[in-house]
Amino acid sequence: MAVGVFDSGLGGLTVLDAVQRRLPDVPFVYFGDNANTPYGVRTPDDIFNLTCAATERLWDEGCNLVILACNTASAAALKRMQETWIPKDKRVLGVFVPLIEALTERQWGDNSPPREVSVKHVALFATPATVSSRAFQRELAYRAIGVDVEAQPCGGVVDAIEQGDMVLAEALVRSHVEALQRRMPEPEAAILGCTHYPLMEDIFRAALGPDVSVYSQANLVAESLADYLARRPEMLGTGTESKFLTTGDPARVANKATQFLRRKIDFEAAYPAAT
Ligand code: DGL
């Protein structure tokens, strides 16, 4: 039994960390597409093709269930994957729905019609591709009515984090929050709609101020996955080993991952060169 966790790079480690804590007996196989990050500035076709390739690699590891721990892939590719590509015996789940269920005060998997909710003004911070997909607004409209969403495409932040330039990442976060506040001065809730952003959560919180509730995905995804696996234990798959795969340079990626999670992480090449 193993579950796959995919991201374009390091950001999905925030989700991996939370799911591992919540489900300590489940082996997880992480796939970081570090050679192709960032996805947030790519076309929907490109994101679809890269995400399908990574998902297939995780199926090869015996992961019948793959979590797209990447909002950009969840927003730009998941619907098309579910409609055209995923075989019946496999599942691919995204990270938007648990977040929106929490924001709209629903039980996990509650698909009842949309209704009024207490939050009315929501700020969404995400990559340019996620913002232009409007997937967040679409999923929200299935569940809630009367919610005003202002979205800020946070160009440059993922790149800066992947490069390890946290000073630049911090400056960019502050300027994106200011840009959003010019259009929506008093959001009640802010969504960190990219799995890289929890690494900057303190900066978002400080820039937004104490009156804004900040929704970060990792723990919400972990709770909803635990609930899903309790209902669908057969989706645990045949893989037995936890591992970390990357399309980038394993030593360099392992080094960054170890800094981010503050524990030793070893990566291996996702596609080892033929000898
Ligand atoms: N961490 C990803 C997300 O949640 C990907 C960002 C990127 O590659 O641009 O959107």
mmCIF file of C-alpha atoms and ligand atoms in Angstrom:
data_model
loop_
_atom_site.group_PDB
_atom_site.id
_atom_site.type_symbol
_atom_site.label_atom_id
_atom_site.label_comp_id
_atom_site.label_asym_id
_atom_site.label_seq_id
_atom_site.Cartn_x
_atom_site.Cartn_y
_atom_site.Cartn_z
ATOM 1 C CA MET A 1 0.000 0.000 0.000
ATOM 2 C CA ALA A 2 1.432 3.340 -1.049
ATOM 3 C CA VAL A 3 0.024 6.691 -2.056
ATOM 4 C CA GLY A 4 1.672 9.015 -4.576
ATOM 5 C CA VAL A 5 2.203 12.717 -3.922
ATOM 6 C CA PHE A 6 3.099 14.938 -6.849
ATOM 7 C CA ASP A 7 4.302 18.520 -7.169
ATOM 8 C CA SER A 8 6.189 20.536 -9.770
ATOM 9 C CA GLY A 9 8.996 20.891 -7.249
ATOM 10 C CA LEU A 10 9.478 21.391 -3.529
ATOM 11 C CA GLY A 11 6.106 22.898 -2.568
ATOM 12 C CA GLY A 12 4.303 19.565 -2.303
ATOM 13 C CA LEU A 13 6.635 18.641 0.553
ATOM 14 C CA THR A 14 4.429 20.829 2.770
ATOM 15 C CA VAL A 15 1.550 18.470 1.942
ATOM 16 C CA LEU A 16 3.727 15.362 2.177
ATOM 17 C CA ASP A 17 4.825 16.349 5.679
ATOM 18 C CA ALA A 18 1.211 16.774 6.814
ATOM 19 C CA VAL A 19 -0.060 13.518 5.272
ATOM 20 C CA GLN A 20 2.864 11.561 6.751
ATOM 21 C CA ARG A 21 2.103 12.926 10.220
ATOM 22 C CA ARG A 22 -1.611 12.192 9.858
ATOM 23 C CA LEU A 23 -1.136 8.688 8.345
ATOM 24 C CA PRO A 24 2.172 7.416 9.783
ATOM 25 C CA ASP A 25 1.577 3.818 8.647
ATOM 26 C CA VAL A 26 1.029 4.656 4.976
ATOM 27 C CA PRO A 27 4.088 4.688 2.687
ATOM 28 C CA PHE A 28 4.155 7.757 0.424
ATOM 29 C CA VAL A 29 6.070 8.122 -2.839
ATOM 30 C CA TYR A 30 6.871 11.768 -3.603
ATOM 31 C CA PHE A 31 7.550 12.968 -7.143
ATOM 32 C CA GLY A 32 9.015 16.470 -7.616
ATOM 33 C CA ASP A 33 9.265 17.613 -11.228
ATOM 34 C CA ASN A 34 12.106 19.978 -10.329
ATOM 35 C CA ALA A 35 13.564 19.921 -13.847
ATOM 36 C CA ASN A 36 10.382 21.524 -15.178
ATOM 37 C CA THR A 37 9.400 23.829 -12.321
ATOM 38 C CA PRO A 38 7.759 26.346 -12.232
ATOM 39 C CA TYR A 39 4.503 25.135 -13.773
ATOM 40 C CA GLY A 40 2.725 28.391 -12.924
ATOM 41 C CA VAL A 41 3.905 30.148 -16.087
ATOM 42 C CA ARG A 42 3.258 27.204 -18.472
ATOM 43 C CA THR A 43 0.328 26.613 -20.845
ATOM 44 C CA PRO A 44 -2.544 24.301 -19.806
ATOM 45 C CA ASP A 45 -1.437 21.713 -22.439
ATOM 46 C CA ASP A 46 2.082 21.705 -21.114
ATOM 47 C CA ILE A 47 0.892 21.334 -17.509
ATOM 48 C CA PHE A 48 -1.461 18.494 -18.551
ATOM 49 C CA ASN A 49 1.326 16.573 -20.345
ATOM 50 C CA LEU A 50 3.873 16.986 -17.546
ATOM 51 C CA THR A 51 1.340 16.058 -14.850
ATOM 52 C CA CYS A 52 0.217 12.927 -16.737
ATOM 53 C CA ALA A 53 3.844 11.800 -17.178
ATOM 54 C CA ALA A 54 4.556 12.221 -13.456
ATOM 55 C CA THR A 55 1.325 10.461 -12.483
ATOM 56 C CA GLU A 56 2.202 7.479 -14.694
ATOM 57 C CA ARG A 57 5.594 7.254 -13.001
ATOM 58 C CA LEU A 58 3.827 7.092 -9.624
ATOM 59 C CA TRP A 59 1.514 4.358 -10.897
ATOM 60 C CA ASP A 60 4.681 2.390 -11.776
ATOM 61 C CA GLU A 61 5.575 2.600 -8.061
ATOM 62 C CA GLY A 62 2.293 0.838 -7.177
ATOM 63 C CA CYS A 63 0.445 4.037 -6.209
ATOM 64 C CA ASN A 64 -3.124 3.615 -7.458
ATOM 65 C CA LEU A 65 -4.045 6.864 -5.734
ATOM 66 C CA VAL A 66 -2.088 10.007 -6.565
ATOM 67 C CA ILE A 67 -2.525 13.346 -4.815
ATOM 68 C CA LEU A 68 -1.707 16.358 -6.976
ATOM 69 C CA ALA A 69 -0.076 18.418 -4.195
ATOM 70 C CA CYS A 70 0.143 21.222 -6.714
ATOM 71 C CA ASN A 71 -2.623 23.760 -7.197
ATOM 72 C CA THR A 72 -1.399 24.616 -10.663
ATOM 73 C CA ALA A 73 -1.772 21.002 -11.839
ATOM 74 C CA SER A 74 -5.041 20.605 -9.908
ATOM 75 C CA ALA A 75 -6.382 23.783 -11.553
ATOM 76 C CA ALA A 76 -5.058 23.425 -15.078
ATOM 77 C CA ALA A 77 -4.961 19.644 -15.652
ATOM 78 C CA LEU A 78 -7.000 17.588 -13.189
ATOM 79 C CA LYS A 79 -10.463 18.030 -14.737
ATOM 80 C CA ARG A 80 -9.125 17.049 -18.193
ATOM 81 C CA MET A 81 -7.244 14.081 -16.674
ATOM 82 C CA GLN A 82 -10.394 12.852 -14.917
ATOM 83 C CA GLU A 83 -12.532 13.294 -18.028
ATOM 84 C CA THR A 84 -10.172 11.808 -20.611
ATOM 85 C CA TRP A 85 -7.220 9.968 -19.202
ATOM 86 C CA ILE A 86 -7.399 8.209 -15.814
ATOM 87 C CA PRO A 87 -8.213 4.457 -15.981
ATOM 88 C CA LYS A 88 -11.092 3.130 -13.868
ATOM 89 C CA ASP A 89 -8.887 1.389 -11.288
ATOM 90 C CA LYS A 90 -6.834 4.535 -10.489
ATOM 91 C CA ARG A 91 -7.654 7.811 -8.741
ATOM 92 C CA VAL A 92 -6.057 11.238 -8.916
ATOM 93 C CA LEU A 93 -7.184 13.827 -6.360
ATOM 94 C CA GLY A 94 -6.364 17.529 -6.220
ATOM 95 C CA VAL A 95 -5.787 19.961 -3.385
ATOM 96 C CA PHE A 96 -8.504 22.555 -4.105
ATOM 97 C CA VAL A 97 -11.569 20.661 -3.016
ATOM 98 C CA PRO A 98 -10.568 19.998 0.639
ATOM 99 C CA LEU A 99 -9.674 23.673 0.985
ATOM 100 C CA ILE A 100 -12.987 24.824 -0.452
ATOM 101 C CA GLU A 101 -14.909 22.321 1.687
ATOM 102 C CA ALA A 102 -13.229 23.813 4.775
ATOM 103 C CA LEU A 103 -13.875 27.390 3.638
ATOM 104 C CA THR A 104 -17.545 26.615 2.988
ATOM 105 C CA GLU A 105 -17.980 24.743 6.309
ATOM 106 C CA ARG A 106 -18.730 21.356 4.722
ATOM 107 C CA GLN A 107 -18.008 17.769 5.700
ATOM 108 C CA TRP A 108 -15.379 16.100 3.468
ATOM 109 C CA GLY A 109 -17.029 14.897 0.273
ATOM 110 C CA ASP A 110 -20.330 16.744 0.894
ATOM 111 C CA ASN A 111 -21.674 17.379 -2.629
ATOM 112 C CA SER A 112 -24.993 18.972 -1.663
ATOM 113 C CA PRO A 113 -26.116 22.081 -3.612
ATOM 114 C CA PRO A 114 -24.430 25.457 -3.098
ATOM 115 C CA ARG A 115 -25.578 27.543 -0.139
ATOM 116 C CA GLU A 116 -24.832 30.818 1.649
ATOM 117 C CA VAL A 117 -21.736 30.682 3.862
ATOM 118 C CA SER A 118 -20.406 33.062 6.496
ATOM 119 C CA VAL A 119 -17.325 34.221 4.592
ATOM 120 C CA LYS A 120 -18.074 36.807 1.876
ATOM 121 C CA HIS A 121 -14.734 38.321 0.779
ATOM 122 C CA VAL A 122 -11.918 35.933 -0.082
ATOM 123 C CA ALA A 123 -8.405 36.731 -1.277
ATOM 124 C CA LEU A 124 -6.758 34.026 -3.381
ATOM 125 C CA PHE A 125 -2.968 33.986 -3.782
ATOM 126 C CA ALA A 126 -1.803 31.533 -6.455
ATOM 127 C CA THR A 127 0.384 31.061 -9.506
ATOM 128 C CA PRO A 128 -0.534 32.882 -12.758
ATOM 129 C CA ALA A 129 -1.729 29.578 -14.347
ATOM 130 C CA THR A 130 -3.957 28.760 -11.364
ATOM 131 C CA VAL A 131 -5.471 32.242 -11.370
ATOM 132 C CA SER A 132 -6.169 32.262 -15.094
ATOM 133 C CA SER A 133 -7.774 28.768 -14.969
ATOM 134 C CA ARG A 134 -10.500 30.158 -12.633
ATOM 135 C CA ALA A 135 -10.743 26.604 -11.229
ATOM 136 C CA PHE A 136 -10.963 27.921 -7.658
ATOM 137 C CA GLN A 137 -13.983 30.096 -8.495
ATOM 138 C CA ARG A 138 -15.573 27.172 -10.412
ATOM 139 C CA GLU A 139 -15.194 24.716 -7.499
ATOM 140 C CA LEU A 140 -16.374 27.374 -5.033
ATOM 141 C CA ALA A 141 -19.504 28.104 -7.108
ATOM 142 C CA TYR A 142 -20.483 24.395 -6.833
ATOM 143 C CA ARG A 143 -20.569 24.784 -3.054
ATOM 144 C CA ALA A 144 -21.296 28.399 -2.050
ATOM 145 C CA ILE A 145 -23.235 31.417 -3.212
ATOM 146 C CA GLY A 146 -22.502 35.110 -2.706
ATOM 147 C CA VAL A 147 -18.743 34.857 -2.156
ATOM 148 C CA ASP A 148 -16.588 37.545 -3.748
ATOM 149 C CA VAL A 149 -13.115 36.234 -4.751
ATOM 150 C CA GLU A 150 -10.216 38.534 -5.626
ATOM 151 C CA ALA A 151 -7.271 36.604 -7.064
ATOM 152 C CA GLN A 152 -3.645 37.719 -7.106
ATOM 153 C CA PRO A 153 -1.252 35.964 -9.504
ATOM 154 C CA CYS A 154 1.959 35.801 -7.474
ATOM 155 C CA GLY A 155 4.572 35.807 -10.247
ATOM 156 C CA GLY A 156 8.129 34.976 -9.219
ATOM 157 C CA VAL A 157 7.461 33.530 -5.747
ATOM 158 C CA VAL A 158 7.796 29.834 -6.689
ATOM 159 C CA ASP A 159 10.973 30.521 -8.670
ATOM 160 C CA ALA A 160 12.534 32.372 -5.740
ATOM 161 C CA ILE A 161 11.641 29.533 -3.326
ATOM 162 C CA GLU A 162 12.995 26.859 -5.693
ATOM 163 C CA GLN A 163 16.226 28.871 -5.996
ATOM 164 C CA GLY A 164 16.386 29.168 -2.189
ATOM 165 C CA ASP A 165 16.271 33.000 -2.412
ATOM 166 C CA MET A 166 13.989 33.601 0.560
ATOM 167 C CA VAL A 167 14.778 37.333 0.741
ATOM 168 C CA LEU A 168 13.419 37.819 -2.773
ATOM 169 C CA ALA A 169 10.471 35.495 -2.056
ATOM 170 C CA GLU A 170 9.590 37.583 1.021
ATOM 171 C CA ALA A 171 9.757 40.896 -0.886
ATOM 172 C CA LEU A 172 7.564 39.453 -3.643
ATOM 173 C CA VAL A 173 4.979 38.144 -1.160
ATOM 174 C CA ARG A 174 4.703 41.585 0.472
ATOM 175 C CA SER A 175 4.232 43.328 -2.859
ATOM 176 C CA HIS A 176 1.604 40.772 -4.012
ATOM 177 C CA VAL A 177 -0.345 41.226 -0.761
ATOM 178 C CA GLU A 178 -0.246 45.024 -1.227
ATOM 179 C CA ALA A 179 -1.429 44.683 -4.824
ATOM 180 C CA LEU A 180 -4.369 42.551 -3.719
ATOM 181 C CA GLN A 181 -5.269 44.896 -0.842
ATOM 182 C CA ARG A 182 -5.545 47.787 -3.312
ATOM 183 C CA ARG A 183 -8.408 45.885 -4.984
ATOM 184 C CA MET A 184 -9.894 44.230 -1.857
ATOM 185 C CA PRO A 185 -8.895 46.237 1.227
ATOM 186 C CA GLU A 186 -10.578 43.993 3.810
ATOM 187 C CA PRO A 187 -10.708 40.296 2.909
ATOM 188 C CA GLU A 188 -12.037 38.077 5.725
ATOM 189 C CA ALA A 189 -10.146 35.031 4.484
ATOM 190 C CA ALA A 190 -6.998 34.495 2.468
ATOM 191 C CA ILE A 191 -6.233 31.284 0.590
ATOM 192 C CA LEU A 192 -2.612 30.283 0.097
ATOM 193 C CA GLY A 193 -3.444 28.566 -3.183
ATOM 194 C CA CYS A 194 -0.009 27.190 -4.007
ATOM 195 C CA THR A 195 1.703 24.457 -2.026
ATOM 196 C CA HIS A 196 4.946 26.424 -2.002
ATOM 197 C CA TYR A 197 3.345 29.276 -0.040
ATOM 198 C CA PRO A 198 3.155 27.599 3.404
ATOM 199 C CA LEU A 199 6.943 28.031 3.371
ATOM 200 C CA MET A 200 6.168 31.815 3.430
ATOM 201 C CA GLU A 201 3.087 31.597 5.657
ATOM 202 C CA ASP A 202 4.472 33.889 8.384
ATOM 203 C CA ILE A 203 5.156 36.603 5.818
ATOM 204 C CA PHE A 204 1.643 36.313 4.343
ATOM 205 C CA ARG A 205 0.138 36.472 7.853
ATOM 206 C CA ALA A 206 2.217 39.501 8.861
ATOM 207 C CA ALA A 207 1.393 41.367 5.638
ATOM 208 C CA LEU A 208 -2.341 40.541 5.832
ATOM 209 C CA GLY A 209 -2.734 41.451 9.505
ATOM 210 C CA PRO A 210 -4.479 39.680 12.387
ATOM 211 C CA ASP A 211 -8.064 40.091 11.149
ATOM 212 C CA VAL A 212 -7.644 37.843 8.105
ATOM 213 C CA SER A 213 -8.063 34.049 8.500
ATOM 214 C CA VAL A 214 -5.344 32.368 6.483
ATOM 215 C CA TYR A 215 -6.218 28.963 4.961
ATOM 216 C CA SER A 216 -3.211 26.833 4.255
ATOM 217 C CA GLN A 217 -3.779 23.504 2.566
ATOM 218 C CA ALA A 218 -1.471 20.914 4.052
ATOM 219 C CA ASN A 219 -3.472 19.898 7.133
ATOM 220 C CA LEU A 220 -6.799 20.145 5.312
ATOM 221 C CA VAL A 221 -5.541 17.814 2.578
ATOM 222 C CA ALA A 222 -4.231 15.378 5.213
ATOM 223 C CA GLU A 223 -7.591 15.256 7.041
ATOM 224 C CA SER A 224 -9.517 14.785 3.851
ATOM 225 C CA LEU A 225 -7.127 12.035 2.646
ATOM 226 C CA ALA A 226 -7.522 10.172 5.962
ATOM 227 C CA ASP A 227 -11.298 10.359 5.536
ATOM 228 C CA TYR A 228 -11.070 9.210 1.882
ATOM 229 C CA LEU A 229 -8.866 6.200 2.737
ATOM 230 C CA ALA A 230 -11.188 5.183 5.565
ATOM 231 C CA ARG A 231 -13.997 5.071 2.967
ATOM 232 C CA ARG A 232 -11.891 3.633 0.104
ATOM 233 C CA PRO A 233 -9.132 1.461 1.681
ATOM 234 C CA GLU A 234 -8.789 -0.472 -1.607
ATOM 235 C CA MET A 235 -7.178 2.644 -3.151
ATOM 236 C CA LEU A 236 -4.035 2.167 -1.047
ATOM 237 C CA GLY A 237 -2.300 0.412 -3.969
ATOM 238 C CA THR A 238 0.397 -2.255 -4.031
ATOM 239 C CA GLY A 239 3.560 -0.173 -3.407
ATOM 240 C CA THR A 240 5.228 -0.761 -0.038
ATOM 241 C CA GLU A 241 8.161 1.616 0.071
ATOM 242 C CA SER A 242 8.331 5.361 0.874
ATOM 243 C CA LYS A 243 10.650 7.237 -1.454
ATOM 244 C CA PHE A 244 11.377 10.616 -2.995
ATOM 245 C CA LEU A 245 11.787 10.906 -6.765
ATOM 246 C CA THR A 246 12.884 13.956 -8.731
ATOM 247 C CA THR A 247 13.477 14.867 -12.354
ATOM 248 C CA GLY A 248 16.097 17.360 -11.128
ATOM 249 C CA ASP A 249 19.514 16.818 -9.581
ATOM 250 C CA PRO A 250 18.820 14.452 -6.632
ATOM 251 C CA ALA A 251 21.638 15.776 -4.415
ATOM 252 C CA ARG A 252 20.681 19.417 -4.904
ATOM 253 C CA VAL A 253 16.955 18.739 -4.440
ATOM 254 C CA ALA A 254 17.635 16.617 -1.327
ATOM 255 C CA ASN A 255 19.662 19.446 0.138
ATOM 256 C CA LYS A 256 16.876 22.015 -0.358
ATOM 257 C CA ALA A 257 14.203 19.576 0.863
ATOM 258 C CA THR A 258 16.225 18.861 4.015
ATOM 259 C CA GLN A 259 16.412 22.619 4.711
ATOM 260 C CA PHE A 260 12.674 23.102 4.154
ATOM 261 C CA LEU A 261 11.425 20.161 6.213
ATOM 262 C CA ARG A 262 14.266 20.350 8.759
ATOM 263 C CA ARG A 263 14.795 16.595 8.539
ATOM 264 C CA LYS A 264 17.022 14.525 6.318
ATOM 265 C CA ILE A 265 15.435 13.686 2.976
ATOM 266 C CA ASP A 266 17.111 11.620 0.252
ATOM 267 C CA PHE A 267 15.941 11.933 -3.331
ATOM 268 C CA GLU A 268 16.584 9.532 -6.193
ATOM 269 C CA ALA A 269 16.390 10.142 -9.940
ATOM 270 C CA ALA A 270 12.851 9.578 -11.228
ATOM 271 C CA TYR A 271 14.251 8.249 -14.520
ATOM 272 C CA PRO A 272 17.725 6.791 -13.874
ATOM 273 C CA ALA A 273 19.968 7.024 -16.939
ATOM 274 C CA ALA A 274 20.377 3.646 -18.683
ATOM 275 C CA THR A 275 23.801 2.122 -17.951
HETATM 276 N N1 DGL B 1 3.418 24.311 -5.810
HETATM 277 C C1 DGL B 1 2.668 24.357 -7.004
HETATM 278 C C2 DGL B 1 1.288 24.918 -6.830
HETATM 279 O O1 DGL B 1 0.691 24.593 -5.876
HETATM 280 C C3 DGL B 1 3.400 24.713 -8.239
HETATM 281 C C4 DGL B 1 3.891 26.032 -8.496
HETATM 282 C C5 DGL B 1 4.654 26.139 -9.813
HETATM 283 O O2 DGL B 1 5.312 25.183 -10.216
HETATM 284 O O3 DGL B 1 4.566 27.216 -10.421
HETATM 285 O O4 DGL B 1 0.745 25.632 -7.607
#
